[in-house]
Coordinates of C-alpha atoms in Angstrom, one line a residue:
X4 CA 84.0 -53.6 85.8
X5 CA 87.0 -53.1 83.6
X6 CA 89.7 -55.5 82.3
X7 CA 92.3 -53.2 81.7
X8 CA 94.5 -55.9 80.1
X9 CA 92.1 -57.0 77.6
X10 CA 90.7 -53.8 76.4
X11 CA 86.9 -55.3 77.7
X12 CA 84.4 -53.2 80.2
X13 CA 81.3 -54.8 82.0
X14 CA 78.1 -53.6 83.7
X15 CA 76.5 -55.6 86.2
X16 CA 72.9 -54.4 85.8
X17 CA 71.2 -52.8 83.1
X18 CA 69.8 -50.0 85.3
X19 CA 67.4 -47.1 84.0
X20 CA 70.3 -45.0 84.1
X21 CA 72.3 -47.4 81.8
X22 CA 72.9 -44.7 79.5
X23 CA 75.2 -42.5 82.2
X24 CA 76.9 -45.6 83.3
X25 CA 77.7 -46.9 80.1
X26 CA 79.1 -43.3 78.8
X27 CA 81.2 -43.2 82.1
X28 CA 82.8 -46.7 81.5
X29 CA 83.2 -46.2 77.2
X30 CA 84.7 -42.1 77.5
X31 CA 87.9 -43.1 76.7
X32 CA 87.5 -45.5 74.3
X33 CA 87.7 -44.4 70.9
X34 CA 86.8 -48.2 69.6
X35 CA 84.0 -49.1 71.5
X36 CA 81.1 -47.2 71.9
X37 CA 79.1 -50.3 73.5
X38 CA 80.4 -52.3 76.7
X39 CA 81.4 -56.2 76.2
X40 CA 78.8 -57.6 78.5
X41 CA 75.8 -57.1 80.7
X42 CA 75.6 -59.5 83.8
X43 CA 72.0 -59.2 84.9
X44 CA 70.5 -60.2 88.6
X45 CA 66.7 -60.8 88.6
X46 CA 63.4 -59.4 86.9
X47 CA 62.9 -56.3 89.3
X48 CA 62.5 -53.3 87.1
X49 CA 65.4 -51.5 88.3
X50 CA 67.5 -53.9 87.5
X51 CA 66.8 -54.9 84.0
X52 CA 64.9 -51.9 82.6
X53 CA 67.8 -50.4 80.9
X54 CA 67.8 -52.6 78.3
X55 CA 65.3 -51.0 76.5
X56 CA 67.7 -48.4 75.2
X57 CA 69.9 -51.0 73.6
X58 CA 66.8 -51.3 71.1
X59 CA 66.2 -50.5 67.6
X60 CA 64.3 -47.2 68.6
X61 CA 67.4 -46.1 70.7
X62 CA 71.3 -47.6 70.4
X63 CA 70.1 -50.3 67.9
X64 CA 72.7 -52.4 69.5
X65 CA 74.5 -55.5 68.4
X66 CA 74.6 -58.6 70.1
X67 CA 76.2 -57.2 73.2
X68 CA 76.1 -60.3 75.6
X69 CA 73.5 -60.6 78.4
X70 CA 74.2 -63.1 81.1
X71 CA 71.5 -64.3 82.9
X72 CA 69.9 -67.7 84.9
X73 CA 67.6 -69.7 83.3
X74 CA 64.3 -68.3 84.4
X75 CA 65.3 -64.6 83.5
X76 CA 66.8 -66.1 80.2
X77 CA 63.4 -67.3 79.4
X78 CA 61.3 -64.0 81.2
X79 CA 63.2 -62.0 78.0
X80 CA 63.2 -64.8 75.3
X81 CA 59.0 -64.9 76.1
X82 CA 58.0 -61.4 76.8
X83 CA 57.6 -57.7 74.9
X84 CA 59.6 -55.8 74.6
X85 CA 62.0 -57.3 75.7
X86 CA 61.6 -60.2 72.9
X87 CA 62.1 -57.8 70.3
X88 CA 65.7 -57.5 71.0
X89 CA 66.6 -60.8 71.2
X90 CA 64.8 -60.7 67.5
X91 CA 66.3 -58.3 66.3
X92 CA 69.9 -59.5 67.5
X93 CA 70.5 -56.1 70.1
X94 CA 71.0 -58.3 72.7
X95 CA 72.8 -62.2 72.9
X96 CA 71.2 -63.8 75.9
X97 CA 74.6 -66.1 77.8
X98 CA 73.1 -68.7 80.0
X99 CA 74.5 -68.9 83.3
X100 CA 73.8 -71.6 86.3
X101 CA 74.1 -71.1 90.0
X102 CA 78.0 -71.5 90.9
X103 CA 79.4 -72.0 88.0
X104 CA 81.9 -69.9 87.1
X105 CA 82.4 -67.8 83.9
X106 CA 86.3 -67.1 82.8
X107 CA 86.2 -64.0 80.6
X108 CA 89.6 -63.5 80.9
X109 CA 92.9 -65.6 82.1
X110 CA 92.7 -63.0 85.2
X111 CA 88.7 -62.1 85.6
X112 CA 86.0 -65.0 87.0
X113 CA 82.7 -64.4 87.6
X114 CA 80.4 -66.9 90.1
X115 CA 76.5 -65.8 90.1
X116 CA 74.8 -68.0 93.5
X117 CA 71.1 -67.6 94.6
X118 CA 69.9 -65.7 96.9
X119 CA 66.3 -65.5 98.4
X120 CA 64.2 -62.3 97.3
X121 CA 61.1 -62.2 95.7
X122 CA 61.3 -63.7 93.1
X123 CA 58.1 -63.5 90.8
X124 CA 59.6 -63.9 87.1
X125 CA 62.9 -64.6 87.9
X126 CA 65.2 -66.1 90.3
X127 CA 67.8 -63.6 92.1
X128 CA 71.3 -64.0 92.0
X129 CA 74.4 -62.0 93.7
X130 CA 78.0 -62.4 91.9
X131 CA 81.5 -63.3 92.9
X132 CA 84.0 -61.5 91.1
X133 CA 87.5 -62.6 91.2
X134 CA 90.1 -60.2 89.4
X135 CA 94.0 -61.1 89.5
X136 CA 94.6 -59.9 92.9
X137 CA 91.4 -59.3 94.8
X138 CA 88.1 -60.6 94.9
X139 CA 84.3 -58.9 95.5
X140 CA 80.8 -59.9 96.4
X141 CA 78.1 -57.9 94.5
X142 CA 74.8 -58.5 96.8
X143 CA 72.4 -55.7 96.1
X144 CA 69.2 -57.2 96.8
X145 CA 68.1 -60.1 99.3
X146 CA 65.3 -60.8 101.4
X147 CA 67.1 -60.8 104.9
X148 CA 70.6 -62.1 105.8
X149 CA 69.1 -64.8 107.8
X150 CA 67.3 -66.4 104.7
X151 CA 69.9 -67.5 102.9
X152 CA 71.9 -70.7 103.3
X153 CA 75.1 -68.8 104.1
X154 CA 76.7 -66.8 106.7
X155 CA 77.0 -63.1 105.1
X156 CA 79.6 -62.7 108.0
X157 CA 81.4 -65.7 106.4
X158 CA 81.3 -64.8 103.2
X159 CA 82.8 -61.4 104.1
X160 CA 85.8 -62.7 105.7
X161 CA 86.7 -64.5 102.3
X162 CA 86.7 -61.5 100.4
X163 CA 88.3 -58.2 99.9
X164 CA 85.4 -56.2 98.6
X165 CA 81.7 -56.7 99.8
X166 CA 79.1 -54.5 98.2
X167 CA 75.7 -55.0 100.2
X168 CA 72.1 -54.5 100.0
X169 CA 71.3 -51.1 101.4
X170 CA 68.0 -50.5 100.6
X171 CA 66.3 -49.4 103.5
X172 CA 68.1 -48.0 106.8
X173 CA 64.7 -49.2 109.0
X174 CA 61.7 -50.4 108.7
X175 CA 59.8 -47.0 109.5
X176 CA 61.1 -44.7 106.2
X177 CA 58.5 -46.3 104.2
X178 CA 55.1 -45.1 105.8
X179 CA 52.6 -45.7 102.8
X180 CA 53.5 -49.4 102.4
X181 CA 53.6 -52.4 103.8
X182 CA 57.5 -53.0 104.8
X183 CA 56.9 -56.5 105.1
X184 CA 55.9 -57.0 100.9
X185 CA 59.4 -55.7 100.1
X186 CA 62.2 -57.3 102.4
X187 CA 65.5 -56.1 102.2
X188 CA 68.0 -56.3 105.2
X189 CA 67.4 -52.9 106.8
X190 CA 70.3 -51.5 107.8
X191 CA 70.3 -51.4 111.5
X192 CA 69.9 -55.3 111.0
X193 CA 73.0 -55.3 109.3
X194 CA 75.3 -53.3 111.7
X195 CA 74.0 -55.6 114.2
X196 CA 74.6 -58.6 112.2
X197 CA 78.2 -57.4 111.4
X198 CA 79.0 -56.0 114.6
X199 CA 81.3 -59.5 115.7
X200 CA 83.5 -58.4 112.8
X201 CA 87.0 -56.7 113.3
X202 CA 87.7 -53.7 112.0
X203 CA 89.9 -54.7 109.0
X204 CA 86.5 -56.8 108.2
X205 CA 83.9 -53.9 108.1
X206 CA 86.2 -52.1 106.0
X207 CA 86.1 -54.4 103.3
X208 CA 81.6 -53.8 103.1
X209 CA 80.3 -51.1 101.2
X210 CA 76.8 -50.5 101.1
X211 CA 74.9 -50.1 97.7
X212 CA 71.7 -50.3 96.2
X213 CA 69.3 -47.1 98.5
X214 CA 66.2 -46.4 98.2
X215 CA 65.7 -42.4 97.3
X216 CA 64.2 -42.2 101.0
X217 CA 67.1 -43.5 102.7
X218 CA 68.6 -40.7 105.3
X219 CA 72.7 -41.9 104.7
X220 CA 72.4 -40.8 101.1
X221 CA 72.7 -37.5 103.0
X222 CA 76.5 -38.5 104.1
X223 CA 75.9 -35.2 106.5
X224 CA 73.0 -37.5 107.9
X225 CA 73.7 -39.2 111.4
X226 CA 72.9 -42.3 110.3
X227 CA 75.1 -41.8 107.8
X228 CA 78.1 -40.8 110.1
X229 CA 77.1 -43.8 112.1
X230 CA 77.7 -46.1 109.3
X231 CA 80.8 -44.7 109.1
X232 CA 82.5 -44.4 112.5
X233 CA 81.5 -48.3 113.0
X234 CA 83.9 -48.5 110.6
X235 CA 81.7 -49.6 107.5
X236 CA 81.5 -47.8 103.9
X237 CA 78.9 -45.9 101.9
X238 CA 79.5 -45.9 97.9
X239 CA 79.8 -42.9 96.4
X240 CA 79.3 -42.3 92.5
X241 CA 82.8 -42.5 90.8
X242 CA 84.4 -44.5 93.4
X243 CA 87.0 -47.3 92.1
X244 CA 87.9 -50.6 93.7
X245 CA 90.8 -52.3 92.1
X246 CA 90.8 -55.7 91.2

C-alpha cells in the first residue's frame, strides 16, 4: 500500500519473497530504502517468514514497525529467531486488537477482524483498508466462508475492493494430503457462494493467495477463464488498485 500524500509505503505480509516486494514498492525512492510498516496476519510460515531478512545477518533493519494481535505479538516476543530482532531493535512490534482501527494517515485507516483458520500460534486476522476515496477487504486465508460470523456476500457489497482467499480451486488438486487438515474456501465454493451477487458486485472480488497447484494460475486454464466470464477477477503481479 502506498500513501502517496505522505511519502509512506506499507506491506501487508512479510512473505518469503519480501525482498522482491519491498524493492518493487521502494524503486523510486531515493530516501527510503526500507518500507514504513509491516501489517502481519497470523503465524503460518508464508506469511511471516520474511522477516528474517530484516535481521542483523541480512538488512540489519531498524525498528521498521510490525503490527500484529496479541497472540502473534507474543509468538515473536517469545520465540527464535524471531526474538532476536525484536532484541536487537530490527523490528518494533505495534499491538493491534480486533476492530480497532489504526489512523496512519488523515486519509489511510486500517481495521484487522478475526477470522477462523487454524490457528496454532496465533490468531488470524483479515484487514479493512479505507483510503480517501475507496475502501478494500484483504482476506487471504480463512477456514470456509461459512465459519465466520459474517456474511462474505455482505461484506462485499460494502466495499470497493475485495481480495479473497484463493488457495485451492477444489478439493481434489491436493492428492497426497488430507484436504480436510488445511481448509481454505475452495474456489468452486466460492463462485457458488457469490453467484446471488450482481455483476458490478463480482467485479469488485479479486482472488489472491494460490497454492503453486492451482490450475487458474494458468490464466489460459478453463478454470481460469471461468473465473473470469462469471465476471470475477484473478490478481496478477503488478496490478494497482487505487485508493
Amino acid at each position: 500500500m502506498v500513501d502517496n500524500d505522505h511519502g509512506k509505503k506499507y506491506l501487508f505480509e512479510a512473505t518469503p519473497d519480501i525482498t522482491r516486494q519491498m524493492m518493487a514498492l521502494v524503486k523510486d525512492d531515493t530516501q527510503n530504502e526500507m518500507v514504513d510498516g509491516i501489517f502481519l496476519t497470523h503465524a503460518h510460515i508464508g506469511h511471516y517468514a520474511g522477516l528474517m531478512y530484516l535481521g542483523k545477518e541480512a538488512t540489519n533493519a531498524k525498528n521498521i514497525p510490525v503490527f500484529a494481535m496479541p497472540r502473534m505479538k507474543k509468538y515473536l516476543e517469545t520465540n527464535g529467531p524471531w526474538s532476536q530482532l525484536v532484541l536487537n531493535n530490527n523490528i518494533k512490534l505495534t499491538p493491534i486488537e480486533n476492530e480497532e482501527s489504526i489512523s496512519l494517515s488523515q486519509n489511510i485507516t486500517v481495521t484487522p477482524f478475526l477470522v477462523p483458520h487454524r490457528d496454532e500460534y496465533s490468531e488470524t486476522v483479515g484487514y479493512k483498508i479505507q483510503g480517501p476515496n475507496k475502501t478494500a477487504l484483504f482476506i487471504p486465508d480463512i477456514d470456509k466462508w461459512n465459519k465466520w460470523d459474517k456474511s462474505i456476500v455482505e461484506e462485499i457489497k460494502k466495499v470497493d475492493y475485495a481480495f479473497l482467499d484463493a488457495t485451492f480451486y477444489r478439493g481434489k488438486e491436493i492428492d497426497n494430503r488430507d484436504i480436510s487438515q488445511i481448509p481454505h474456501p475452495f474456489i468452486i465454493e466460492s463462485l457458488e457462494r457469490f453467484k446471488a451477487l450482481d455483476t458490478l458486485e463480482r467485479n469488485k472480488v479479486i482472488f489472491i493467495h494460490f497454492n503453486h497447484t492451482h490450475p487458474a494460475i494458468n490464466l489460459d486454464s478453463n478454470e481460469a477463464k471461468d473465473i473470469l466470464d462469471q465476471g470475477f477477477n484473478i490478481a496478477r503481479i503488478n496490478d494497482v488498485y487505487g485508493l
